[in-house]
PDB file of C-alpha atoms in Angstrom:
ATOM      1  CA  GLY A 112       0.771   1.593 -20.303  1.00  0.00           C
ATOM      2  CA  ASP A 113       0.452   4.893 -18.484  1.00  0.00           C
ATOM      3  CA  SER A 114       0.148   4.504 -14.732  1.00  0.00           C
ATOM      4  CA  VAL A 115       0.574   6.233 -11.410  1.00  0.00           C
ATOM      5  CA  THR A 116       1.547   4.864  -8.008  1.00  0.00           C
ATOM      6  CA  GLN A 117       0.522   6.477  -4.763  1.00  0.00           C
ATOM      7  CA  MET A 118       1.538   5.914  -1.204  1.00  0.00           C
ATOM      8  CA  GLU A 119      -0.818   3.463   0.452  1.00  0.00           C
ATOM      9  CA  GLY A 120      -3.109   4.621   3.177  1.00  0.00           C
ATOM     10  CA  PRO A 121      -4.674   5.160   5.494  1.00  0.00           C
ATOM     11  CA  VAL A 122      -2.393   7.847   6.857  1.00  0.00           C
ATOM     12  CA  THR A 123      -3.228   9.002  10.367  1.00  0.00           C
ATOM     13  CA  LEU A 124      -1.698  12.207  11.707  1.00  0.00           C
ATOM     14  CA  SER A 125      -2.188  14.526  14.630  1.00  0.00           C
ATOM     15  CA  GLU A 126      -3.284  18.093  13.990  1.00  0.00           C
ATOM     16  CA  GLU A 127      -0.401  20.401  13.006  1.00  0.00           C
ATOM     17  CA  ALA A 128       1.784  17.491  11.845  1.00  0.00           C
ATOM     18  CA  PHE A 129       3.686  17.588   8.545  1.00  0.00           C
ATOM     19  CA  LEU A 130       2.139  15.674   5.661  1.00  0.00           C
ATOM     20  CA  THR A 131       3.760  13.976   2.676  1.00  0.00           C
ATOM     21  CA  ILE A 132       1.866  11.752   0.262  1.00  0.00           C
ATOM     22  CA  ASN A 133       4.132  10.201  -2.354  1.00  0.00           C
ATOM     23  CA  CYS A 134       3.163   9.925  -6.008  1.00  0.00           C
ATOM     24  CA  THR A 135       5.176   8.626  -8.967  1.00  0.00           C
ATOM     25  CA  TYR A 136       4.041   8.274 -12.591  1.00  0.00           C
ATOM     26  CA  THR A 137       5.255   6.562 -15.725  1.00  0.00           C
ATOM     27  CA  ALA A 138       7.319   8.822 -17.950  1.00  0.00           C
ATOM     28  CA  THR A 139       5.376   8.478 -21.184  1.00  0.00           C
ATOM     29  CA  GLY A 140       5.397  11.845 -22.831  1.00  0.00           C
ATOM     30  CA  TYR A 141       5.163  14.965 -20.754  1.00  0.00           C
ATOM     31  CA  PRO A 142       1.956  14.917 -18.737  1.00  0.00           C
ATOM     32  CA  SER A 143       0.363  17.674 -16.723  1.00  0.00           C
ATOM     33  CA  LEU A 144       0.093  16.576 -13.098  1.00  0.00           C
ATOM     34  CA  PHE A 145      -2.839  17.038 -10.745  1.00  0.00           C
ATOM     35  CA  TRP A 146      -3.862  16.361  -7.184  1.00  0.00           C
ATOM     36  CA  TYR A 147      -7.580  15.911  -6.509  1.00  0.00           C
ATOM     37  CA  VAL A 148      -9.261  15.632  -3.112  1.00  0.00           C
ATOM     38  CA  GLN A 149     -12.470  13.864  -2.129  1.00  0.00           C
ATOM     39  CA  TYR A 150     -13.934  14.923   1.214  1.00  0.00           C
ATOM     40  CA  PRO A 151     -16.315  12.503   2.951  1.00  0.00           C
ATOM     41  CA  GLY A 152     -19.635  12.410   1.105  1.00  0.00           C
ATOM     42  CA  GLU A 153     -18.516  14.909  -1.526  1.00  0.00           C
ATOM     43  CA  GLY A 154     -17.334  14.845  -5.129  1.00  0.00           C
ATOM     44  CA  LEU A 155     -13.827  15.129  -6.505  1.00  0.00           C
ATOM     45  CA  GLN A 156     -12.308  18.580  -6.252  1.00  0.00           C
ATOM     46  CA  LEU A 157      -9.221  19.857  -7.999  1.00  0.00           C
ATOM     47  CA  LEU A 158      -6.601  20.695  -5.374  1.00  0.00           C
ATOM     48  CA  LEU A 159      -3.585  21.787  -7.416  1.00  0.00           C
ATOM     49  CA  LYS A 160      -1.733  21.262 -10.688  1.00  0.00           C
ATOM     50  CA  ALA A 161       1.649  21.632 -12.390  1.00  0.00           C
ATOM     51  CA  THR A 162       2.294  21.565 -16.117  1.00  0.00           C
ATOM     52  CA  LYS A 163       6.064  21.433 -16.580  1.00  0.00           C
ATOM     53  CA  ALA A 164       9.261  20.385 -14.874  1.00  0.00           C
ATOM     54  CA  ASP A 165      10.071  22.217 -11.623  1.00  0.00           C
ATOM     55  CA  ASP A 166       6.638  23.877 -11.546  1.00  0.00           C
ATOM     56  CA  LYS A 167       5.168  24.058  -8.060  1.00  0.00           C
ATOM     57  CA  GLY A 168       1.427  23.846  -7.650  1.00  0.00           C
ATOM     58  CA  SER A 169      -0.086  25.176  -4.432  1.00  0.00           C
ATOM     59  CA  ASN A 170      -3.488  25.647  -2.850  1.00  0.00           C
ATOM     60  CA  LYS A 171      -4.939  25.745   0.698  1.00  0.00           C
ATOM     61  CA  GLY A 172      -1.453  25.265   2.183  1.00  0.00           C
ATOM     62  CA  PHE A 173      -0.760  22.171   0.068  1.00  0.00           C
ATOM     63  CA  GLU A 174       2.165  22.084  -2.355  1.00  0.00           C
ATOM     64  CA  ALA A 175       3.567  19.685  -4.943  1.00  0.00           C
ATOM     65  CA  THR A 176       6.552  20.074  -7.271  1.00  0.00           C
ATOM     66  CA  TYR A 177       6.816  18.473 -10.728  1.00  0.00           C
ATOM     67  CA  ARG A 178      10.025  16.444 -10.603  1.00  0.00           C
ATOM     68  CA  LYS A 179      10.792  15.154 -14.095  1.00  0.00           C
ATOM     69  CA  GLU A 180      14.072  13.480 -13.113  1.00  0.00           C
ATOM     70  CA  THR A 181      12.355  11.288 -10.519  1.00  0.00           C
ATOM     71  CA  THR A 182       8.914  11.235 -12.244  1.00  0.00           C
ATOM     72  CA  SER A 183       7.336  12.282  -8.964  1.00  0.00           C
ATOM     73  CA  PHE A 184       4.723  14.754  -7.733  1.00  0.00           C
ATOM     74  CA  HIS A 185       4.625  14.383  -3.960  1.00  0.00           C
ATOM     75  CA  LEU A 186       1.964  16.275  -2.016  1.00  0.00           C
ATOM     76  CA  GLU A 187       3.050  18.173   1.112  1.00  0.00           C
ATOM     77  CA  LYS A 188       1.509  20.349   3.785  1.00  0.00           C
ATOM     78  CA  GLY A 189       3.373  21.854   6.675  1.00  0.00           C
ATOM     79  CA  SER A 190       0.605  21.719   9.265  1.00  0.00           C
ATOM     80  CA  VAL A 191      -2.505  19.608   8.706  1.00  0.00           C
ATOM     81  CA  GLN A 192      -5.913  20.319  10.193  1.00  0.00           C
ATOM     82  CA  VAL A 193      -8.785  18.026  11.081  1.00  0.00           C
ATOM     83  CA  SER A 194     -10.659  19.494   8.103  1.00  0.00           C
ATOM     84  CA  ASP A 195      -7.985  18.069   5.757  1.00  0.00           C
ATOM     85  CA  SER A 196      -9.258  14.561   6.441  1.00  0.00           C
ATOM     86  CA  ALA A 197     -10.145  13.207   3.005  1.00  0.00           C
ATOM     87  CA  VAL A 198      -8.957  10.915   0.226  1.00  0.00           C
ATOM     88  CA  TYR A 199      -6.255  12.384  -2.017  1.00  0.00           C
ATOM     89  CA  PHE A 200      -5.715  11.296  -5.611  1.00  0.00           C
ATOM     90  CA  CYS A 201      -2.674  11.912  -7.784  1.00  0.00           C
ATOM     91  CA  ALA A 202      -3.511  12.037 -11.497  1.00  0.00           C
ATOM     92  CA  PRO A 203      -1.301  12.666 -14.529  1.00  0.00           C
ATOM     93  CA  LEU A 204      -3.039  13.915 -17.663  1.00  0.00           C
ATOM     94  CA  TYR A 205      -1.686  12.424 -20.876  1.00  0.00           C
ATOM     95  CA  ASN A 206      -2.368  13.008 -24.554  1.00  0.00           C
ATOM     96  CA  GLN A 207      -2.754  16.772 -24.501  1.00  0.00           C
ATOM     97  CA  GLY A 208      -5.821  17.098 -22.389  1.00  0.00           C
ATOM     98  CA  GLY A 209      -7.285  13.658 -22.709  1.00  0.00           C
ATOM     99  CA  LYS A 210      -7.816  11.199 -19.911  1.00  0.00           C
ATOM    100  CA  LEU A 211      -6.665  11.503 -16.343  1.00  0.00           C
ATOM    101  CA  ILE A 212      -4.992   8.399 -14.919  1.00  0.00           C
ATOM    102  CA  PHE A 213      -5.815   8.195 -11.217  1.00  0.00           C
ATOM    103  CA  GLY A 214      -3.868   6.534  -8.473  1.00  0.00           C
ATOM    104  CA  GLN A 215      -5.695   4.337  -5.995  1.00  0.00           C
ATOM    105  CA  GLY A 216      -6.047   7.239  -3.563  1.00  0.00           C
ATOM    106  CA  THR A 217      -4.563   7.862  -0.140  1.00  0.00           C
ATOM    107  CA  GLU A 218      -6.908   8.285   2.781  1.00  0.00           C
ATOM    108  CA  LEU A 219      -5.787  10.880   5.308  1.00  0.00           C
ATOM    109  CA  SER A 220      -7.225  11.035   8.789  1.00  0.00           C
ATOM    110  CA  VAL A 221      -6.217  13.943  11.028  1.00  0.00           C
ATOM    111  CA  LYS A 222      -6.909  13.623  14.747  1.00  0.00           C
ATOM    112  CA  PRO A 223      -7.302  16.617  17.074  1.00  0.00           C
TER     113      PRO A 223
ATOM    114  CA  ASP B 175     -21.810  29.177 -13.117  1.00  0.00           C
ATOM    115  CA  THR B 176     -23.428  26.106 -11.614  1.00  0.00           C
ATOM    116  CA  GLY B 177     -20.705  23.522 -12.180  1.00  0.00           C
ATOM    117  CA  VAL B 178     -21.103  20.040 -13.623  1.00  0.00           C
ATOM    118  CA  SER B 179     -24.442  18.430 -12.838  1.00  0.00           C
ATOM    119  CA  GLN B 180     -25.469  14.794 -13.113  1.00  0.00           C
ATOM    120  CA  ASP B 181     -28.845  13.120 -13.042  1.00  0.00           C
ATOM    121  CA  PRO B 182     -29.960  10.978 -11.345  1.00  0.00           C
ATOM    122  CA  ARG B 183     -27.766  11.009  -8.265  1.00  0.00           C
ATOM    123  CA  HIS B 184     -28.747   7.450  -7.369  1.00  0.00           C
ATOM    124  CA  LYS B 185     -30.125   4.605  -9.450  1.00  0.00           C
ATOM    125  CA  ILE B 186     -31.123   1.157  -8.294  1.00  0.00           C
ATOM    126  CA  THR B 187     -31.968  -1.346 -10.985  1.00  0.00           C
ATOM    127  CA  LYS B 188     -32.355  -5.063 -11.492  1.00  0.00           C
ATOM    128  CA  ARG B 189     -29.870  -7.090 -13.443  1.00  0.00           C
ATOM    129  CA  GLY B 190     -30.688  -7.117 -17.130  1.00  0.00           C
ATOM    130  CA  GLN B 191     -32.374  -3.705 -17.187  1.00  0.00           C
ATOM    131  CA  ASN B 192     -31.123  -0.732 -19.191  1.00  0.00           C
ATOM    132  CA  VAL B 193     -30.160   2.530 -17.500  1.00  0.00           C
ATOM    133  CA  THR B 194     -29.293   5.980 -18.802  1.00  0.00           C
ATOM    134  CA  PHE B 195     -27.423   8.755 -17.025  1.00  0.00           C
ATOM    135  CA  ARG B 196     -27.209  12.397 -17.961  1.00  0.00           C
ATOM    136  CA  CYS B 197     -24.390  14.896 -17.524  1.00  0.00           C
ATOM    137  CA  ASP B 198     -24.573  18.654 -18.010  1.00  0.00           C
ATOM    138  CA  PRO B 199     -21.087  20.185 -18.209  1.00  0.00           C
ATOM    139  CA  ILE B 200     -19.993  23.665 -17.272  1.00  0.00           C
ATOM    140  CA  SER B 201     -21.221  25.963 -20.006  1.00  0.00           C
ATOM    141  CA  GLU B 202     -18.641  26.721 -22.707  1.00  0.00           C
ATOM    142  CA  HIS B 203     -16.591  23.653 -21.784  1.00  0.00           C
ATOM    143  CA  ASN B 204     -15.736  21.834 -24.991  1.00  0.00           C
ATOM    144  CA  ARG B 205     -14.581  18.573 -23.484  1.00  0.00           C
ATOM    145  CA  LEU B 206     -16.689  16.125 -21.524  1.00  0.00           C
ATOM    146  CA  TYR B 207     -15.417  12.988 -19.804  1.00  0.00           C
ATOM    147  CA  TRP B 208     -16.948   9.905 -18.227  1.00  0.00           C
ATOM    148  CA  TYR B 209     -15.210   7.932 -15.471  1.00  0.00           C
ATOM    149  CA  ARG B 210     -16.237   5.048 -13.234  1.00  0.00           C
ATOM    150  CA  GLN B 211     -15.226   4.707  -9.599  1.00  0.00           C
ATOM    151  CA  THR B 212     -15.651   1.631  -7.429  1.00  0.00           C
ATOM    152  CA  LEU B 213     -15.342   1.611  -3.659  1.00  0.00           C
ATOM    153  CA  GLY B 214     -11.819   2.209  -2.429  1.00  0.00           C
ATOM    154  CA  GLN B 215     -10.408   2.835  -5.900  1.00  0.00           C
ATOM    155  CA  GLY B 216      -9.531   5.833  -7.996  1.00  0.00           C
ATOM    156  CA  PRO B 217     -11.730   6.776 -10.947  1.00  0.00           C
ATOM    157  CA  GLU B 218     -11.141   4.875 -14.201  1.00  0.00           C
ATOM    158  CA  PHE B 219     -11.494   6.604 -17.548  1.00  0.00           C
ATOM    159  CA  LEU B 220     -14.334   5.445 -19.803  1.00  0.00           C
ATOM    160  CA  THR B 221     -14.628   7.900 -22.678  1.00  0.00           C
ATOM    161  CA  TYR B 222     -14.449  11.553 -23.658  1.00  0.00           C
ATOM    162  CA  PHE B 223     -15.853  14.010 -26.171  1.00  0.00           C
ATOM    163  CA  GLN B 224     -14.556  17.108 -27.875  1.00  0.00           C
ATOM    164  CA  ASN B 225     -17.784  18.944 -28.642  1.00  0.00           C
ATOM    165  CA  GLU B 226     -19.971  16.218 -30.183  1.00  0.00           C
ATOM    166  CA  ALA B 227     -17.104  13.991 -31.348  1.00  0.00           C
ATOM    167  CA  GLN B 228     -16.210  10.978 -29.221  1.00  0.00           C
ATOM    168  CA  LEU B 229     -12.408  10.999 -29.304  1.00  0.00           C
ATOM    169  CA  GLU B 230     -11.438   8.045 -27.130  1.00  0.00           C
ATOM    170  CA  LYS B 231     -13.065   5.008 -25.566  1.00  0.00           C
ATOM    171  CA  SER B 232     -11.502   2.811 -22.925  1.00  0.00           C
ATOM    172  CA  ARG B 233     -11.291  -0.943 -23.370  1.00  0.00           C
ATOM    173  CA  LEU B 234     -13.326  -1.016 -20.149  1.00  0.00           C
ATOM    174  CA  LEU B 235     -16.270   0.245 -22.180  1.00  0.00           C
ATOM    175  CA  SER B 236     -17.893  -2.954 -23.382  1.00  0.00           C
ATOM    176  CA  ASP B 237     -20.465  -3.129 -26.163  1.00  0.00           C
ATOM    177  CA  ARG B 238     -23.183  -2.744 -23.525  1.00  0.00           C
ATOM    178  CA  PHE B 239     -22.029   0.813 -22.843  1.00  0.00           C
ATOM    179  CA  SER B 240     -22.728   3.708 -25.172  1.00  0.00           C
ATOM    180  CA  ALA B 241     -22.221   7.420 -24.733  1.00  0.00           C
ATOM    181  CA  GLU B 242     -23.462  10.339 -26.771  1.00  0.00           C
ATOM    182  CA  ARG B 243     -23.126  14.082 -26.846  1.00  0.00           C
ATOM    183  CA  PRO B 244     -25.453  14.951 -29.704  1.00  0.00           C
ATOM    184  CA  LYS B 245     -25.273  18.737 -29.703  1.00  0.00           C
ATOM    185  CA  GLY B 246     -21.965  19.206 -27.991  1.00  0.00           C
ATOM    186  CA  SER B 247     -23.605  20.215 -24.729  1.00  0.00           C
ATOM    187  CA  PHE B 248     -25.055  17.563 -22.383  1.00  0.00           C
ATOM    188  CA  SER B 249     -24.087  13.910 -22.624  1.00  0.00           C
ATOM    189  CA  THR B 250     -25.792  10.610 -21.877  1.00  0.00           C
ATOM    190  CA  LEU B 251     -24.256   7.313 -20.840  1.00  0.00           C
ATOM    191  CA  GLU B 252     -26.393   4.227 -21.403  1.00  0.00           C
ATOM    192  CA  ILE B 253     -25.738   0.772 -20.012  1.00  0.00           C
ATOM    193  CA  GLN B 254     -27.716  -2.038 -21.575  1.00  0.00           C
ATOM    194  CA  ARG B 255     -28.452  -5.375 -19.892  1.00  0.00           C
ATOM    195  CA  THR B 256     -26.886  -4.275 -16.612  1.00  0.00           C
ATOM    196  CA  GLU B 257     -24.790  -6.708 -14.606  1.00  0.00           C
ATOM    197  CA  GLN B 258     -23.931  -6.673 -10.912  1.00  0.00           C
ATOM    198  CA  GLY B 259     -20.362  -5.768 -11.817  1.00  0.00           C
ATOM    199  CA  ASP B 260     -21.633  -2.485 -13.255  1.00  0.00           C
ATOM    200  CA  SER B 261     -22.428  -1.250  -9.743  1.00  0.00           C
ATOM    201  CA  ALA B 262     -20.236   1.815  -9.238  1.00  0.00           C
ATOM    202  CA  MET B 263     -20.193   5.588  -9.107  1.00  0.00           C
ATOM    203  CA  TYR B 264     -20.292   7.086 -12.594  1.00  0.00           C
ATOM    204  CA  LEU B 265     -18.549  10.431 -12.752  1.00  0.00           C
ATOM    205  CA  CYS B 266     -18.738  13.114 -15.377  1.00  0.00           C
ATOM    206  CA  ALA B 267     -16.190  15.892 -15.798  1.00  0.00           C
ATOM    207  CA  SER B 268     -15.707  18.776 -18.196  1.00  0.00           C
ATOM    208  CA  SER B 269     -12.887  21.053 -19.270  1.00  0.00           C
ATOM    209  CA  LEU B 270     -12.280  23.926 -21.652  1.00  0.00           C
ATOM    210  CA  GLY B 271      -9.713  21.841 -23.525  1.00  0.00           C
ATOM    211  CA  LEU B 272      -6.226  22.896 -24.578  1.00  0.00           C
ATOM    212  CA  PRO B 273      -4.902  25.440 -25.099  1.00  0.00           C
ATOM    213  CA  LEU B 274      -7.493  27.201 -22.935  1.00  0.00           C
ATOM    214  CA  GLY B 275      -7.268  24.871 -19.967  1.00  0.00           C
ATOM    215  CA  ASP B 276      -6.858  21.191 -19.179  1.00  0.00           C
ATOM    216  CA  GLU B 277      -8.289  21.190 -15.657  1.00  0.00           C
ATOM    217  CA  GLN B 278     -11.181  18.762 -15.384  1.00  0.00           C
ATOM    218  CA  PHE B 279     -14.061  19.674 -13.075  1.00  0.00           C
ATOM    219  CA  PHE B 280     -16.137  16.836 -11.758  1.00  0.00           C
ATOM    220  CA  GLY B 281     -19.816  16.453 -11.086  1.00  0.00           C
ATOM    221  CA  PRO B 282     -21.261  14.781  -7.969  1.00  0.00           C
ATOM    222  CA  GLY B 283     -21.652  11.436  -9.721  1.00  0.00           C
ATOM    223  CA  THR B 284     -24.449   8.922 -10.260  1.00  0.00           C
ATOM    224  CA  ARG B 285     -24.321   5.939  -7.942  1.00  0.00           C
ATOM    225  CA  LEU B 286     -25.590   2.813  -9.686  1.00  0.00           C
ATOM    226  CA  THR B 287     -26.622  -0.277  -7.758  1.00  0.00           C
ATOM    227  CA  VAL B 288     -27.494  -3.376  -9.743  1.00  0.00           C
ATOM    228  CA  LEU B 289     -29.428  -5.976  -7.768  1.00  0.00           C
TER     229      LEU B 289
END
């Protein structure tokens, strides 16, 4: 069935370090791809999205590019801040706007 | 626009009791989704509605679970004869629906604890 695999956490980085969180999905159909973020004690927030091959989603300094050939949607940020500490979820959306399939989440901890 | 709201935010119940949760989506959003999230895991899809029609149900949704969206606005999720394994965060999300937009916006969730 449809699935997504995320890089295991926790990931611990120093402030201003470069961040990559890997995400790959099964290539059933042509899903839209999303990254959601969950800050401590808060609900899920949409971080960014991409809807077709080679699209780049970006928000708050985070970027991810839809790579159809490798079925990947890796999240990157050039310089992380302590305030980026959160759990990040990769989620493809299948069936033309139906259910999101979430990865297990990657916890990021940024130290000053 | 006030976003997706859920009520209650927390519910503690005894095994065997019935519980009902409510979700109010963003106004004008046609689609409404229910997910369940356990500690340390990503949310799992339960069911979703297009207006008042329930379009898909997960195999996770046993016969004890029922969801409704009677007028195409708010939705309720009922769990009958709760079990300890039902303890989780129940999340509601809404979207405009394609072709207008497929982004799902989530509510704060209802945390259920079954004793």
